[in-house]
Amino acid sequence: MVGEITITDRAAEKVRTLLAQAKERDGLRVKVVEGGCSGFEYKMAIDSAAADDKVFEKNGARVILDSKSMLHLNGTELDYKSELMQSGFVFNNPNVKGTCGCGTSFSA
């Protein structure tokens, strides 16, 4: 199954900033792993793409997903919010059925 994610302009700008600081990596890896209060959680790291990864690009910002994570992230919009009390990436994920109070894990 070929999936899609979208990257907002704010998220693309932040990814480009992060990648500019990492000389030998070519993208932001977004991964869904088992864990957290609700069953799954998001993990992110600067990384290089493997042959079987799906790479999404917007304005020079590359986001890398493995096939297992793509199952949970299909249709997701990756955004970045910078607010007074909290800043960070935001996943607008239509596959989420529930979240916990900590805000970092979800159930699908």
Tab-separated table of N, CA and C in Angstrom:
chain	number	residue	atom	x	y	z
A	1	MET	N	0.843	-1.175	0.000
A	1	MET	CA	0.000	0.000	0.000
A	1	MET	C	0.891	1.242	0.000
A	2	VAL	N	0.684	2.089	-0.969
A	2	VAL	CA	1.430	3.337	-1.031
A	2	VAL	C	0.642	4.390	-0.263
A	3	GLY	N	1.291	5.032	0.671
A	3	GLY	CA	0.619	6.027	1.484
A	3	GLY	C	1.179	7.407	1.243
A	4	GLU	N	0.552	8.355	1.876
A	4	GLU	CA	0.975	9.745	1.752
A	4	GLU	C	0.934	10.426	3.109
A	5	ILE	N	1.860	11.325	3.308
A	5	ILE	CA	1.771	12.276	4.407
A	5	ILE	C	1.998	13.652	3.794
A	6	THR	N	1.519	14.678	4.466
A	6	THR	CA	1.761	16.042	4.008
A	6	THR	C	2.607	16.752	5.055
A	7	ILE	N	3.368	17.710	4.582
A	7	ILE	CA	4.264	18.479	5.442
A	7	ILE	C	3.881	19.948	5.285
A	8	THR	N	3.562	20.608	6.388
A	8	THR	CA	3.215	22.025	6.302
A	8	THR	C	4.474	22.856	6.055
A	9	ASP	N	4.271	24.095	5.651
A	9	ASP	CA	5.404	24.999	5.430
A	9	ASP	C	6.215	25.190	6.708
A	10	ARG	N	5.532	25.312	7.865
A	10	ARG	CA	6.240	25.489	9.148
A	10	ARG	C	7.086	24.271	9.479
A	11	ALA	N	6.540	23.072	9.251
A	11	ALA	CA	7.292	21.848	9.530
A	11	ALA	C	8.480	21.728	8.583
A	12	ALA	N	8.280	22.059	7.305
A	12	ALA	CA	9.379	21.990	6.329
A	12	ALA	C	10.506	22.935	6.724
A	13	GLU	N	10.164	24.119	7.172
A	13	GLU	CA	11.181	25.082	7.597
A	13	GLU	C	11.988	24.548	8.780
A	14	LYS	N	11.316	23.941	9.758
A	14	LYS	CA	12.011	23.392	10.934
A	14	LYS	C	12.890	22.200	10.542
A	15	VAL	N	12.386	21.343	9.666
A	15	VAL	CA	13.185	20.194	9.215
A	15	VAL	C	14.433	20.681	8.493
A	16	ARG	N	14.306	21.669	7.616
A	16	ARG	CA	15.478	22.222	6.919
A	16	ARG	C	16.493	22.774	7.913
A	17	THR	N	16.018	23.455	8.947
A	17	THR	CA	16.918	23.987	9.979
A	17	THR	C	17.660	22.860	10.686
A	18	LEU	N	16.959	21.803	11.047
A	18	LEU	CA	17.585	20.661	11.721
A	18	LEU	C	18.597	19.972	10.810
A	19	LEU	N	18.244	19.808	9.541
A	19	LEU	CA	19.135	19.130	8.607
A	19	LEU	C	20.380	19.953	8.307
A	20	ALA	N	20.265	21.260	8.347
A	20	ALA	CA	21.422	22.129	8.097
A	20	ALA	C	22.493	21.938	9.172
A	21	GLN	N	22.064	21.522	10.368
A	21	GLN	CA	22.990	21.305	11.474
A	21	GLN	C	23.593	19.900	11.462
A	22	ALA	N	23.018	18.987	10.694
A	22	ALA	CA	23.471	17.590	10.633
A	22	ALA	C	24.109	17.348	9.274
A	23	LYS	N	25.397	17.310	9.227
A	23	LYS	CA	26.133	17.294	7.959
A	23	LYS	C	26.012	15.990	7.161
A	24	GLU	N	25.905	14.856	7.818
A	24	GLU	CA	25.953	13.581	7.101
A	24	GLU	C	24.611	12.858	7.041
A	25	ARG	N	23.549	13.522	7.325
A	25	ARG	CA	22.225	12.881	7.291
A	25	ARG	C	21.353	13.621	6.292
A	26	ASP	N	20.383	12.894	5.706
A	26	ASP	CA	19.625	13.543	4.649
A	26	ASP	C	18.142	13.714	4.916
A	27	GLY	N	17.675	13.417	6.115
A	27	GLY	CA	16.261	13.602	6.375
A	27	GLY	C	15.893	13.416	7.836
A	28	LEU	N	14.654	13.751	8.128
A	28	LEU	CA	14.096	13.550	9.465
A	28	LEU	C	13.307	12.249	9.433
A	29	ARG	N	13.784	11.249	10.184
A	29	ARG	CA	13.064	9.976	10.259
A	29	ARG	C	11.957	10.097	11.297
A	30	VAL	N	10.754	9.764	10.871
A	30	VAL	CA	9.597	9.719	11.759
A	30	VAL	C	9.199	8.257	11.875
A	31	LYS	N	9.075	7.798	13.097
A	31	LYS	CA	8.827	6.381	13.330
A	31	LYS	C	7.719	6.218	14.357
A	32	VAL	N	6.904	5.213	14.178
A	32	VAL	CA	5.900	4.831	15.165
A	32	VAL	C	6.387	3.549	15.814
A	33	VAL	N	6.488	3.560	17.142
A	33	VAL	CA	6.947	2.386	17.877
A	33	VAL	C	5.919	2.019	18.946
A	34	GLU	N	5.923	0.761	19.332
A	34	GLU	CA	5.052	0.333	20.420
A	34	GLU	C	5.578	0.911	21.715
A	35	GLY	N	4.665	1.421	22.532
A	35	GLY	CA	5.055	1.986	23.812
A	35	GLY	C	4.130	3.114	24.214
A	36	GLY	N	4.474	3.775	25.286
A	36	GLY	CA	3.646	4.860	25.786
A	36	GLY	C	2.408	4.350	26.487
A	37	CYS	N	1.625	5.253	27.012
A	37	CYS	CA	0.426	4.917	27.781
A	37	CYS	C	-0.672	4.281	26.938
A	38	SER	N	-0.764	4.669	25.654
A	38	SER	CA	-1.885	4.246	24.814
A	38	SER	C	-1.543	3.159	23.812
A	39	GLY	N	-0.291	2.736	23.726
A	39	GLY	CA	0.060	1.638	22.838
A	39	GLY	C	1.111	1.970	21.803
A	40	PHE	N	1.107	3.206	21.267
A	40	PHE	CA	2.083	3.620	20.264
A	40	PHE	C	2.589	5.016	20.596
A	41	GLU	N	3.796	5.315	20.132
A	41	GLU	CA	4.321	6.663	20.288
A	41	GLU	C	5.189	7.020	19.088
A	42	TYR	N	5.330	8.310	18.863
A	42	TYR	CA	6.143	8.822	17.765
A	42	TYR	C	7.587	8.989	18.231
A	43	LYS	N	8.520	8.655	17.348
A	43	LYS	CA	9.941	8.889	17.582
A	43	LYS	C	10.487	9.621	16.353
A	44	MET	N	11.454	10.498	16.575
A	44	MET	CA	12.049	11.253	15.476
A	44	MET	C	13.556	11.303	15.658
A	45	ALA	N	14.275	11.264	14.519
A	45	ALA	CA	15.738	11.358	14.545
A	45	ALA	C	16.222	11.795	13.172
A	46	ILE	N	17.326	12.500	13.152
A	46	ILE	CA	17.972	12.830	11.882
A	46	ILE	C	18.657	11.549	11.396
A	47	ASP	N	18.432	11.187	10.134
A	47	ASP	CA	18.902	9.894	9.651
A	47	ASP	C	19.058	9.933	8.131
A	48	SER	N	19.569	8.846	7.587
A	48	SER	CA	19.650	8.644	6.142
A	48	SER	C	18.615	7.610	5.738
A	49	ALA	N	18.103	7.733	4.525
A	49	ALA	CA	17.074	6.817	4.041
A	49	ALA	C	17.681	5.479	3.641
A	50	ALA	N	16.966	4.413	3.961
A	50	ALA	CA	17.325	3.072	3.502
A	50	ALA	C	16.592	2.809	2.187
A	51	ALA	N	16.982	1.764	1.501
A	51	ALA	CA	16.422	1.461	0.182
A	51	ALA	C	14.907	1.272	0.198
A	52	ASP	N	14.369	0.686	1.272
A	52	ASP	CA	12.934	0.403	1.309
A	52	ASP	C	12.114	1.468	2.044
A	53	ASP	N	12.711	2.595	2.396
A	53	ASP	CA	11.989	3.681	3.062
A	53	ASP	C	11.187	4.500	2.060
A	54	LYS	N	10.163	5.145	2.553
A	54	LYS	CA	9.381	6.101	1.771
A	54	LYS	C	9.866	7.485	2.185
A	55	VAL	N	10.203	8.330	1.206
A	55	VAL	CA	10.714	9.670	1.487
A	55	VAL	C	9.738	10.699	0.927
A	56	PHE	N	9.357	11.631	1.780
A	56	PHE	CA	8.485	12.731	1.383
A	56	PHE	C	9.301	14.010	1.436
A	57	GLU	N	9.093	14.875	0.468
A	57	GLU	CA	9.895	16.097	0.425
A	57	GLU	C	9.009	17.305	0.143
A	58	LYS	N	9.342	18.391	0.841
A	58	LYS	CA	8.679	19.667	0.581
A	58	LYS	C	9.700	20.776	0.795
A	59	ASN	N	9.892	21.595	-0.219
A	59	ASN	CA	10.800	22.747	-0.145
A	59	ASN	C	12.179	22.375	0.392
A	60	GLY	N	12.703	21.232	-0.013
A	60	GLY	CA	14.030	20.812	0.423
A	60	GLY	C	14.064	20.096	1.761
A	61	ALA	N	12.939	19.937	2.397
A	61	ALA	CA	12.867	19.213	3.679
A	61	ALA	C	12.442	17.776	3.392
A	62	ARG	N	13.254	16.831	3.832
A	62	ARG	CA	12.961	15.417	3.592
A	62	ARG	C	12.520	14.735	4.881
A	63	VAL	N	11.407	13.998	4.790
A	63	VAL	CA	10.888	13.216	5.911
A	63	VAL	C	10.906	11.756	5.469
A	64	ILE	N	11.516	10.906	6.303
A	64	ILE	CA	11.735	9.501	5.984
A	64	ILE	C	10.854	8.627	6.880
A	65	LEU	N	10.164	7.646	6.269
A	65	LEU	CA	9.347	6.701	7.027
A	65	LEU	C	9.642	5.283	6.577
A	66	ASP	N	9.672	4.359	7.531
A	66	ASP	CA	9.769	2.946	7.170
A	66	ASP	C	8.362	2.433	6.884
A	67	SER	N	8.261	1.267	6.262
A	67	SER	CA	6.952	0.759	5.829
A	67	SER	C	6.013	0.478	7.002
A	68	LYS	N	6.527	0.008	8.120
A	68	LYS	CA	5.677	-0.274	9.280
A	68	LYS	C	5.079	1.025	9.841
A	69	SER	N	5.894	2.064	9.921
A	69	SER	CA	5.399	3.353	10.417
A	69	SER	C	4.400	3.968	9.445
A	70	MET	N	4.608	3.742	8.142
A	70	MET	CA	3.712	4.296	7.140
A	70	MET	C	2.285	3.785	7.326
A	71	LEU	N	2.140	2.561	7.808
A	71	LEU	CA	0.803	2.014	8.060
A	71	LEU	C	0.031	2.869	9.065
A	72	HIS	N	0.731	3.404	10.063
A	72	HIS	CA	0.094	4.203	11.106
A	72	HIS	C	0.014	5.693	10.748
A	73	LEU	N	0.823	6.131	9.781
A	73	LEU	CA	0.916	7.561	9.463
A	73	LEU	C	0.271	7.950	8.142
A	74	ASN	N	-0.291	7.007	7.420
A	74	ASN	CA	-0.930	7.315	6.143
A	74	ASN	C	-2.011	8.381	6.328
A	75	GLY	N	-1.919	9.442	5.559
A	75	GLY	CA	-2.894	10.529	5.642
A	75	GLY	C	-2.557	11.592	6.672
A	76	THR	N	-1.449	11.452	7.376
A	76	THR	CA	-1.062	12.375	8.442
A	76	THR	C	-0.504	13.674	7.878
A	77	GLU	N	-0.814	14.762	8.553
A	77	GLU	CA	-0.189	16.051	8.277
A	77	GLU	C	0.825	16.314	9.380
A	78	LEU	N	2.080	16.562	8.976
A	78	LEU	CA	3.135	16.908	9.925
A	78	LEU	C	3.240	18.429	9.974
A	79	ASP	N	3.034	18.993	11.151
A	79	ASP	CA	3.071	20.445	11.335
A	79	ASP	C	4.103	20.767	12.406
A	80	TYR	N	4.427	22.029	12.550
A	80	TYR	CA	5.309	22.483	13.616
A	80	TYR	C	4.684	23.710	14.247
A	81	LYS	N	4.552	23.690	15.564
A	81	LYS	CA	3.986	24.823	16.297
A	81	LYS	C	5.044	25.421	17.198
A	82	SER	N	5.106	26.722	17.199
A	82	SER	CA	6.023	27.442	18.073
A	82	SER	C	5.192	28.411	18.894
A	83	GLU	N	4.957	28.026	20.139
A	83	GLU	CA	4.111	28.824	21.024
A	83	GLU	C	4.886	29.199	22.276
A	84	LEU	N	4.351	30.102	23.030
A	84	LEU	CA	5.018	30.622	24.213
A	84	LEU	C	5.394	29.521	25.207
A	85	MET	N	4.490	28.627	25.506
A	85	MET	CA	4.725	27.602	26.524
A	85	MET	C	5.253	26.278	25.963
A	86	GLN	N	5.081	26.062	24.641
A	86	GLN	CA	5.491	24.776	24.091
A	86	GLN	C	5.706	24.893	22.583
A	87	SER	N	6.766	24.285	22.111
A	87	SER	CA	7.049	24.233	20.683
A	87	SER	C	7.390	22.802	20.305
A	88	GLY	N	7.044	22.413	19.088
A	88	GLY	CA	7.402	21.083	18.626
A	88	GLY	C	6.582	20.636	17.445
A	89	PHE	N	6.933	19.468	16.920
A	89	PHE	CA	6.201	18.893	15.807
A	89	PHE	C	4.846	18.395	16.287
A	90	VAL	N	3.848	18.524	15.424
A	90	VAL	CA	2.478	18.098	15.720
A	90	VAL	C	2.042	17.145	14.617
A	91	PHE	N	1.504	16.004	15.009
A	91	PHE	CA	1.001	15.020	14.064
A	91	PHE	C	-0.516	15.103	14.031
A	92	ASN	N	-1.062	15.552	12.916
A	92	ASN	CA	-2.511	15.539	12.703
A	92	ASN	C	-2.811	14.239	11.964
A	93	ASN	N	-3.002	13.185	12.772
A	93	ASN	CA	-3.068	11.818	12.266
A	93	ASN	C	-4.507	11.308	12.295
A	94	PRO	N	-5.118	11.080	11.114
A	94	PRO	CA	-6.508	10.604	11.072
A	94	PRO	C	-6.675	9.163	11.535
A	95	ASN	N	-5.592	8.432	11.725
A	95	ASN	CA	-5.655	7.028	12.140
A	95	ASN	C	-5.720	6.847	13.650
A	96	VAL	N	-5.550	7.929	14.394
A	96	VAL	CA	-5.541	7.851	15.851
A	96	VAL	C	-6.968	7.684	16.370
A	97	LYS	N	-7.132	6.661	17.209
A	97	LYS	CA	-8.446	6.422	17.812
A	97	LYS	C	-8.547	6.990	19.215
A	98	GLY	N	-7.387	7.213	19.854
A	98	GLY	CA	-7.385	7.759	21.205
A	98	GLY	C	-5.983	8.182	21.596
A	99	THR	N	-5.909	9.105	22.539
A	99	THR	CA	-4.625	9.555	23.063
A	99	THR	C	-4.693	9.521	24.587
A	100	CYS	N	-3.548	9.660	25.221
A	100	CYS	CA	-3.542	9.681	26.669
A	100	CYS	C	-3.263	11.109	27.142
A	101	GLY	N	-3.334	11.330	28.416
A	101	GLY	CA	-3.144	12.652	28.992
A	101	GLY	C	-1.758	13.232	28.800
A	102	CYS	N	-0.746	12.386	28.598
A	102	CYS	CA	0.617	12.895	28.436
A	102	CYS	C	0.806	13.542	27.076
A	103	GLY	N	-0.019	13.199	26.087
A	103	GLY	CA	0.060	13.812	24.776
A	103	GLY	C	1.120	13.250	23.862
A	104	THR	N	1.841	12.212	24.300
A	104	THR	CA	2.905	11.674	23.455
A	104	THR	C	2.615	10.282	22.927
A	105	SER	N	1.522	9.668	23.326
A	105	SER	CA	1.224	8.345	22.819
A	105	SER	C	-0.223	8.300	22.310
A	106	PHE	N	-0.501	7.258	21.501
A	106	PHE	CA	-1.821	7.146	20.891
A	106	PHE	C	-2.184	5.694	20.688
A	107	SER	N	-3.459	5.457	20.440
A	107	SER	CA	-3.921	4.117	20.068
A	107	SER	C	-4.489	4.206	18.658
A	108	ALA	N	-4.343	3.099	17.941
A	108	ALA	CA	-4.806	3.074	16.539
A	108	ALA	C	-5.750	1.923	16.331
